[in-house]
Short mmCIF file of C-alpha atoms in Angstrom, two decimals:
data_model
loop_
_atom_site.label_atom_id
_atom_site.label_comp_id
_atom_site.label_asym_id
_atom_site.label_seq_id
_atom_site.Cartn_x
_atom_site.Cartn_y
_atom_site.Cartn_z
CA MET A 22 86.58 115.41 91.20
CA ALA A 23 83.69 115.65 93.67
CA GLN A 24 81.31 116.04 90.73
CA ASN A 25 82.66 112.98 88.90
CA PRO A 26 80.28 110.03 89.54
CA VAL A 27 82.89 107.41 88.61
CA PHE A 28 85.43 108.93 91.01
CA ASP A 29 82.74 109.02 93.69
CA ARG A 30 82.00 105.36 93.01
CA GLY A 31 85.66 104.58 93.58
CA VAL A 32 85.65 106.48 96.88
CA GLN A 33 82.57 104.61 98.08
CA ALA A 34 84.09 101.25 97.05
CA TYR A 35 87.29 102.13 98.93
CA LYS A 36 85.34 103.04 102.06
CA ALA A 37 83.44 99.75 101.79
CA GLY A 38 86.71 97.80 101.58
CA ASP A 39 86.15 96.71 97.97
CA TYR A 40 89.59 97.83 96.83
CA LEU A 41 89.59 96.11 93.44
CA ALA A 42 86.35 97.87 92.52
CA ALA A 43 87.93 101.11 93.70
CA VAL A 44 90.96 100.48 91.48
CA ALA A 45 88.69 99.87 88.48
CA ALA A 46 86.81 103.12 89.06
CA PHE A 47 89.91 105.25 89.60
CA ASP A 48 91.56 103.64 86.58
CA GLU A 49 88.58 104.59 84.43
CA VAL A 50 88.77 108.19 85.63
CA TYR A 51 92.55 108.40 85.21
CA ARG A 52 92.42 107.47 81.52
CA THR A 53 90.60 110.71 80.73
CA ASN A 54 91.55 112.86 83.73
CA PRO A 55 95.10 112.02 84.91
CA GLN A 56 95.17 114.27 87.94
CA PRO A 57 97.40 113.55 90.98
CA VAL A 58 94.34 113.04 93.22
CA VAL A 59 93.20 110.15 91.03
CA LEU A 60 96.66 108.62 90.94
CA ARG A 61 96.91 108.94 94.72
CA ASN A 62 93.58 107.19 95.28
CA ARG A 63 94.37 104.42 92.82
CA GLY A 64 97.74 103.87 94.50
CA LEU A 65 96.06 103.69 97.91
CA SER A 66 93.55 101.19 96.57
CA TYR A 67 96.32 99.00 95.15
CA PHE A 68 98.10 99.26 98.51
CA LYS A 69 95.01 98.18 100.44
CA ALA A 70 94.53 95.30 98.00
CA LYS A 71 98.18 94.32 98.79
CA ASP A 72 99.19 94.76 95.17
CA TYR A 73 102.37 96.55 96.20
CA ARG A 74 104.00 96.34 92.77
CA ARG A 75 101.28 98.46 91.16
CA ALA A 76 101.03 100.71 94.22
CA ILE A 77 104.75 101.44 93.88
CA VAL A 78 104.31 102.37 90.22
CA ASP A 79 101.51 104.82 91.04
CA PHE A 80 103.23 106.41 94.03
CA GLU A 81 106.50 106.73 92.14
CA ALA A 82 104.64 108.59 89.39
CA LEU A 83 102.86 110.69 92.00
CA SER A 84 106.15 111.62 93.69
CA LYS A 85 107.26 113.22 90.42
CA GLN A 86 104.11 115.35 90.24
CA THR A 87 103.74 116.55 93.83
CA GLN A 88 106.01 117.52 96.68
CA LEU A 89 103.82 116.39 99.58
CA ALA A 90 105.39 114.54 102.50
CA ASP A 91 102.34 112.31 102.87
CA ASP A 92 102.62 111.17 99.25
CA LEU A 93 106.24 110.23 99.78
CA VAL A 94 105.40 108.37 102.99
CA MET A 95 102.79 106.34 101.09
CA TYR A 96 105.38 105.63 98.39
CA GLY A 97 107.81 104.50 101.08
CA ASN A 98 105.16 102.29 102.67
CA ALA A 99 104.52 100.56 99.34
CA LEU A 100 108.25 99.95 98.87
CA ASP A 101 108.55 98.75 102.47
CA ASN A 102 105.69 96.28 102.14
CA GLY A 103 107.19 95.12 98.87
CA GLY A 104 110.36 94.20 100.76
CA ARG A 105 112.41 96.97 99.14
CA TYR A 106 113.72 98.38 102.43
CA PRO A 107 116.71 100.47 101.24
CA GLU A 108 114.57 102.25 98.64
CA ALA A 109 111.81 102.79 101.20
CA ILE A 110 114.26 104.31 103.66
CA ALA A 111 115.58 106.69 100.99
CA VAL A 112 112.03 107.84 100.21
CA TYR A 113 111.24 108.33 103.91
CA GLN A 114 114.36 110.50 104.19
CA ARG A 115 113.02 112.67 101.37
CA ALA A 116 109.66 112.90 103.16
CA ALA A 117 111.30 113.87 106.46
CA ALA A 118 112.75 116.95 104.75
CA LEU A 119 109.26 118.13 103.76
CA PRO A 120 107.19 119.44 106.67
CA PRO A 121 104.90 118.33 108.12
CA GLY A 122 106.28 114.91 107.24
CA GLU A 123 108.79 114.58 110.06
CA LEU A 124 106.80 112.40 112.45
CA SER A 125 105.28 109.92 110.02
CA ALA A 126 108.45 109.76 107.89
CA TRP A 127 110.79 109.09 110.81
CA THR A 128 108.34 106.60 112.34
CA GLU A 129 107.95 104.63 109.13
CA MET A 130 111.69 104.81 108.48
CA GLY A 131 112.27 103.34 111.93
CA LYS A 132 109.90 100.48 111.18
CA ALA A 133 111.65 99.77 107.87
CA HIS A 134 115.07 99.68 109.54
CA PHE A 135 113.62 97.43 112.26
CA ARG A 136 112.20 94.94 109.74
CA ALA A 137 115.55 94.96 107.94
CA GLY A 138 117.27 94.03 111.21
CA GLN A 139 119.05 97.40 111.44
CA PHE A 140 118.06 98.07 115.04
CA SER A 141 120.43 100.92 115.91
CA LEU A 142 119.40 102.77 112.75
CA ALA A 143 115.76 102.08 113.67
CA ALA A 144 116.42 103.57 117.10
CA ASP A 145 117.97 106.68 115.55
CA ALA A 146 114.90 107.19 113.33
CA HIS A 147 112.45 106.65 116.20
CA ALA A 148 114.47 109.06 118.34
CA LYS A 149 113.90 111.75 115.71
CA ALA A 150 110.19 110.90 115.69
CA ALA A 151 110.22 111.32 119.48
CA ILE A 152 111.72 114.79 119.06
CA ALA A 153 108.93 115.65 116.59
CA LYS A 154 106.24 114.34 118.97
CA PRO A 155 107.63 113.90 122.49
CA ALA A 156 104.24 113.30 124.13
CA ASP A 157 103.31 110.27 122.02
CA PRO A 158 103.64 107.02 124.05
CA THR A 159 103.54 104.88 120.90
CA VAL A 160 106.61 106.64 119.54
CA GLN A 161 108.46 106.09 122.83
CA LEU A 162 107.46 102.42 122.82
CA SER A 163 108.79 101.95 119.28
CA LEU A 164 112.00 103.70 120.30
CA GLY A 165 112.33 101.38 123.28
CA ASP A 166 111.77 98.29 121.13
CA ALA A 167 114.49 99.31 118.68
CA LEU A 168 116.95 100.11 121.48
CA TYR A 169 116.13 96.81 123.20
CA LYS A 170 116.77 94.81 120.04
CA ALA A 171 120.01 96.75 119.53
CA GLY A 172 121.14 95.69 123.02
CA ARG A 173 121.13 99.27 124.27
CA TYR A 174 119.26 98.35 127.46
CA PRO A 175 119.75 101.48 129.65
CA GLU A 176 118.49 103.68 126.81
CA ALA A 177 115.62 101.27 126.13
CA LEU A 178 114.60 101.44 129.79
CA THR A 179 114.49 105.24 129.59
CA ALA A 180 112.23 105.10 126.51
CA TYR A 181 109.89 102.51 128.04
CA ARG A 182 109.63 104.54 131.23
CA ALA A 183 108.76 107.60 129.14
CA ALA A 184 106.01 105.59 127.42
CA THR A 185 104.47 104.49 130.73
CA ARG A 186 104.70 108.00 132.18
CA LEU A 187 102.74 109.27 129.20
CA GLN A 188 100.33 106.32 129.30
CA PRO A 189 100.35 104.54 132.69
CA SER A 190 97.84 101.96 131.44
CA ASN A 191 100.21 100.74 128.70
CA SER A 192 100.79 97.13 129.77
CA ALA A 193 103.23 96.49 126.90
CA GLY A 194 105.39 99.30 128.22
CA TRP A 195 105.45 97.83 131.73
CA ARG A 196 106.17 94.34 130.37
CA MET A 197 109.10 95.63 128.34
CA ILE A 198 110.39 97.56 131.34
CA GLY A 199 110.42 94.20 133.13
CA ASN A 200 112.22 92.45 130.26
CA THR A 201 114.79 95.23 130.15
CA GLN A 202 115.30 95.13 133.91
CA LEU A 203 116.05 91.42 133.60
CA LYS A 204 118.73 92.24 131.03
CA LEU A 205 120.15 94.70 133.54
CA ASN A 206 120.00 92.07 136.34
CA ASP A 207 117.32 93.92 138.27
CA ARG A 208 115.16 90.88 139.08
CA ALA A 209 113.21 92.54 141.89
CA GLY A 210 112.36 95.48 139.68
CA ALA A 211 111.37 93.16 136.84
CA LEU A 212 108.96 91.24 139.08
CA GLU A 213 107.30 94.50 140.11
CA SER A 214 107.02 95.65 136.48
CA PHE A 215 105.51 92.35 135.33
CA ASP A 216 102.98 92.64 138.16
CA ARG A 217 102.08 96.14 136.96
CA ALA A 218 101.55 94.82 133.43
CA LEU A 219 99.38 91.95 134.72
CA ALA A 220 97.32 94.28 136.90
CA ILE A 221 96.46 96.25 133.76
CA GLU A 222 95.83 93.23 131.48
CA PRO A 223 95.63 90.04 133.55
CA GLY A 224 94.49 87.97 130.57
CA ASN A 225 97.23 89.14 128.20
CA TYR A 226 99.25 86.26 126.74
CA ASP A 227 102.60 88.09 126.61
CA ASN A 228 102.23 89.44 130.15
CA ASN A 229 101.63 85.95 131.55
CA ILE A 230 104.50 84.43 129.56
CA ALA A 231 106.87 87.16 130.77
CA LYS A 232 105.89 86.63 134.43
CA GLY A 233 106.10 82.86 134.00
CA VAL A 234 109.61 83.05 132.52
CA GLN A 235 110.77 85.30 135.34
CA LEU A 236 109.46 82.88 137.99
CA TYR A 237 110.83 79.87 136.11
CA ASN A 238 114.30 81.42 135.97
CA SER A 239 113.99 82.05 139.71
CA LYS A 240 113.25 78.30 140.14
CA ASP A 241 109.70 79.00 141.33
CA TYR A 242 108.25 76.29 139.09
CA ALA A 243 104.87 76.14 140.83
CA GLY A 244 104.44 79.89 140.36
CA ALA A 245 105.64 79.73 136.76
CA ALA A 246 103.10 76.99 136.01
CA ILE A 247 100.27 79.26 137.18
CA TYR A 248 101.16 81.97 134.66
CA TYR A 249 102.00 79.59 131.84
CA ARG A 250 98.59 77.99 132.30
CA ARG A 251 96.98 81.41 132.09
CA ALA A 252 98.92 82.02 128.88
CA THR A 253 97.54 78.78 127.39
CA GLN A 254 94.05 79.93 128.32
CA ALA A 255 94.64 83.32 126.68
CA GLN A 256 96.07 81.74 123.49
CA PRO A 257 95.07 78.03 123.44
CA LYS A 258 96.73 77.42 120.06
CA MET A 259 100.20 78.65 121.05
CA ALA A 260 102.29 75.47 121.26
CA THR A 261 105.17 77.25 123.01
CA ALA A 262 103.01 78.15 126.03
CA HIS A 263 101.93 74.52 126.45
CA ALA A 264 105.58 73.41 126.22
CA TYR A 265 106.61 75.99 128.83
CA LEU A 266 103.80 74.78 131.07
CA GLY A 267 105.03 71.21 130.64
CA ASP A 268 108.54 72.18 131.70
CA ALA A 269 107.31 74.00 134.81
CA LEU A 270 105.06 71.09 135.83
CA ARG A 271 107.81 68.52 135.20
CA LEU A 272 110.27 70.40 137.39
CA ASN A 273 107.53 70.71 140.01
CA LYS A 274 107.27 66.87 139.96
CA ASP A 275 103.81 66.81 138.35
CA LEU A 276 104.65 64.28 135.65
CA ALA A 277 101.06 63.55 134.65
CA GLY A 278 100.28 67.24 134.21
CA ALA A 279 103.56 67.78 132.36
CA ARG A 280 102.81 64.91 129.96
CA GLN A 281 99.39 66.37 129.22
CA ALA A 282 100.88 69.82 128.56
CA TYR A 283 103.64 68.47 126.32
CA GLU A 284 101.18 66.41 124.32
CA ALA A 285 98.95 69.46 123.91
CA ALA A 286 101.96 71.36 122.53
CA LEU A 287 102.79 68.57 120.09
CA ALA A 288 99.20 68.32 118.93
CA LEU A 289 99.52 71.95 117.86
CA ASP A 290 103.07 71.69 116.49
CA ALA A 291 104.59 68.26 115.86
CA LYS A 292 108.05 69.90 115.60
CA GLN A 293 107.93 71.49 119.05
CA THR A 294 111.40 70.36 120.13
CA LEU A 295 111.12 71.64 123.70
CA ALA A 296 107.99 69.55 124.24
CA LEU A 297 109.56 66.43 122.71
CA LYS A 298 112.66 66.73 124.87
CA GLY A 299 110.52 67.13 127.97
CA LEU A 300 108.04 64.39 127.13
CA ILE A 301 110.41 61.57 126.13
CA PRO A 302 112.12 61.23 129.57
CA ILE A 303 108.69 61.17 131.21
CA LEU A 304 107.56 58.36 128.92
CA ILE A 305 110.73 56.41 129.71
CA GLN A 306 110.44 57.09 133.45
CA THR A 307 106.76 56.09 133.62
CA GLY A 308 107.30 52.86 131.71
CA ASP A 309 105.84 53.61 128.27
CA PRO A 310 108.71 52.62 125.94
CA ALA A 311 106.53 52.27 122.83
CA ALA A 312 105.32 55.86 123.13
CA ALA A 313 108.88 56.97 123.91
CA ARG A 314 110.17 55.35 120.70
CA ARG A 315 107.51 57.07 118.62
CA ARG A 316 108.46 60.44 120.07
CA ILE A 317 112.18 59.72 119.60
CA ASP A 318 111.52 59.00 115.92
CA GLN A 319 109.68 62.33 115.77
CA LEU A 320 112.67 64.09 117.35
CA GLN A 321 115.28 62.43 115.10
CA PRO A 322 115.13 64.90 112.16
CA LEU A 323 115.00 67.85 114.55
CA ASP A 324 117.84 66.92 116.92
CA ALA A 325 119.65 63.68 116.04
CA GLU A 326 122.08 63.95 118.96
CA ALA A 327 119.29 64.21 121.54
CA ALA A 328 117.36 61.40 119.84
CA ALA A 329 120.42 59.11 120.08
CA ARG A 330 120.81 59.97 123.74
CA TYR A 331 117.20 59.05 124.48
CA ARG A 332 117.48 55.79 122.51
CA ALA A 333 120.44 54.84 124.70
CA MET A 334 118.26 55.40 127.77
CA LEU A 335 115.79 52.79 126.48
CA LEU A 336 118.45 50.06 126.17
#
């Protein structure tokens, strides 16, 4: 195929990110030269163009012509992205039986189980990927995430620690160690882990939220506000961070700052219930009943019981 100018045009279009042009070129070649390599490249081009239906058709046909683990993994990926998780998992299982497909097949199978909400099965698949490649921190991190979601916290902690041993600069690993330690009631250990994550990536949104939540739950509202504010600076359009900041400031008796944070959250997401429930009492307390009524009306379709309670406070 290297001497076929149309095939070469498809390859160049694929490399340039023009996947529809690549599809057109490979389709032209395939009509007269239906080799597996052409089918594979057309399927990949459909996949990159997010036309998973056609990608599935090509990879299914390819799976009947070749016995390559990578081809089956690509077929599974197309099924997975098309939302056909059980079929994807079955294809990944076929790929795992064909070396050297073990690592990619088990990893992708784990992701498919995870997206389907089957967290223990995801953990089992990622554990097999970890056996295939024990020195890969990403595999250990995925294993930890699946175990964490499955509620298997001691095992998750072991996987996250393995990830950070392999890659000490992995801030996500340290953050998830902290989250897992909280689940295991090790608050002192969690604080230390969150500090490790922040030392690696001080501007990371998730790291600052995690540290803020830990301080908030410890009733250190002033400290929590510091990290929530950093989170809003890292991701200014995340309404939840602004709402969290509002809560921390309100409990630290900074009503003006809390009102500003809640209003920032609601400007980003008018249905941010946490911000509404924090802001309305402040508006009532500071003598702004008209604004309180407007916000109560906004809360009504989201939480009618809370809205009625706040209306009673205005009477």
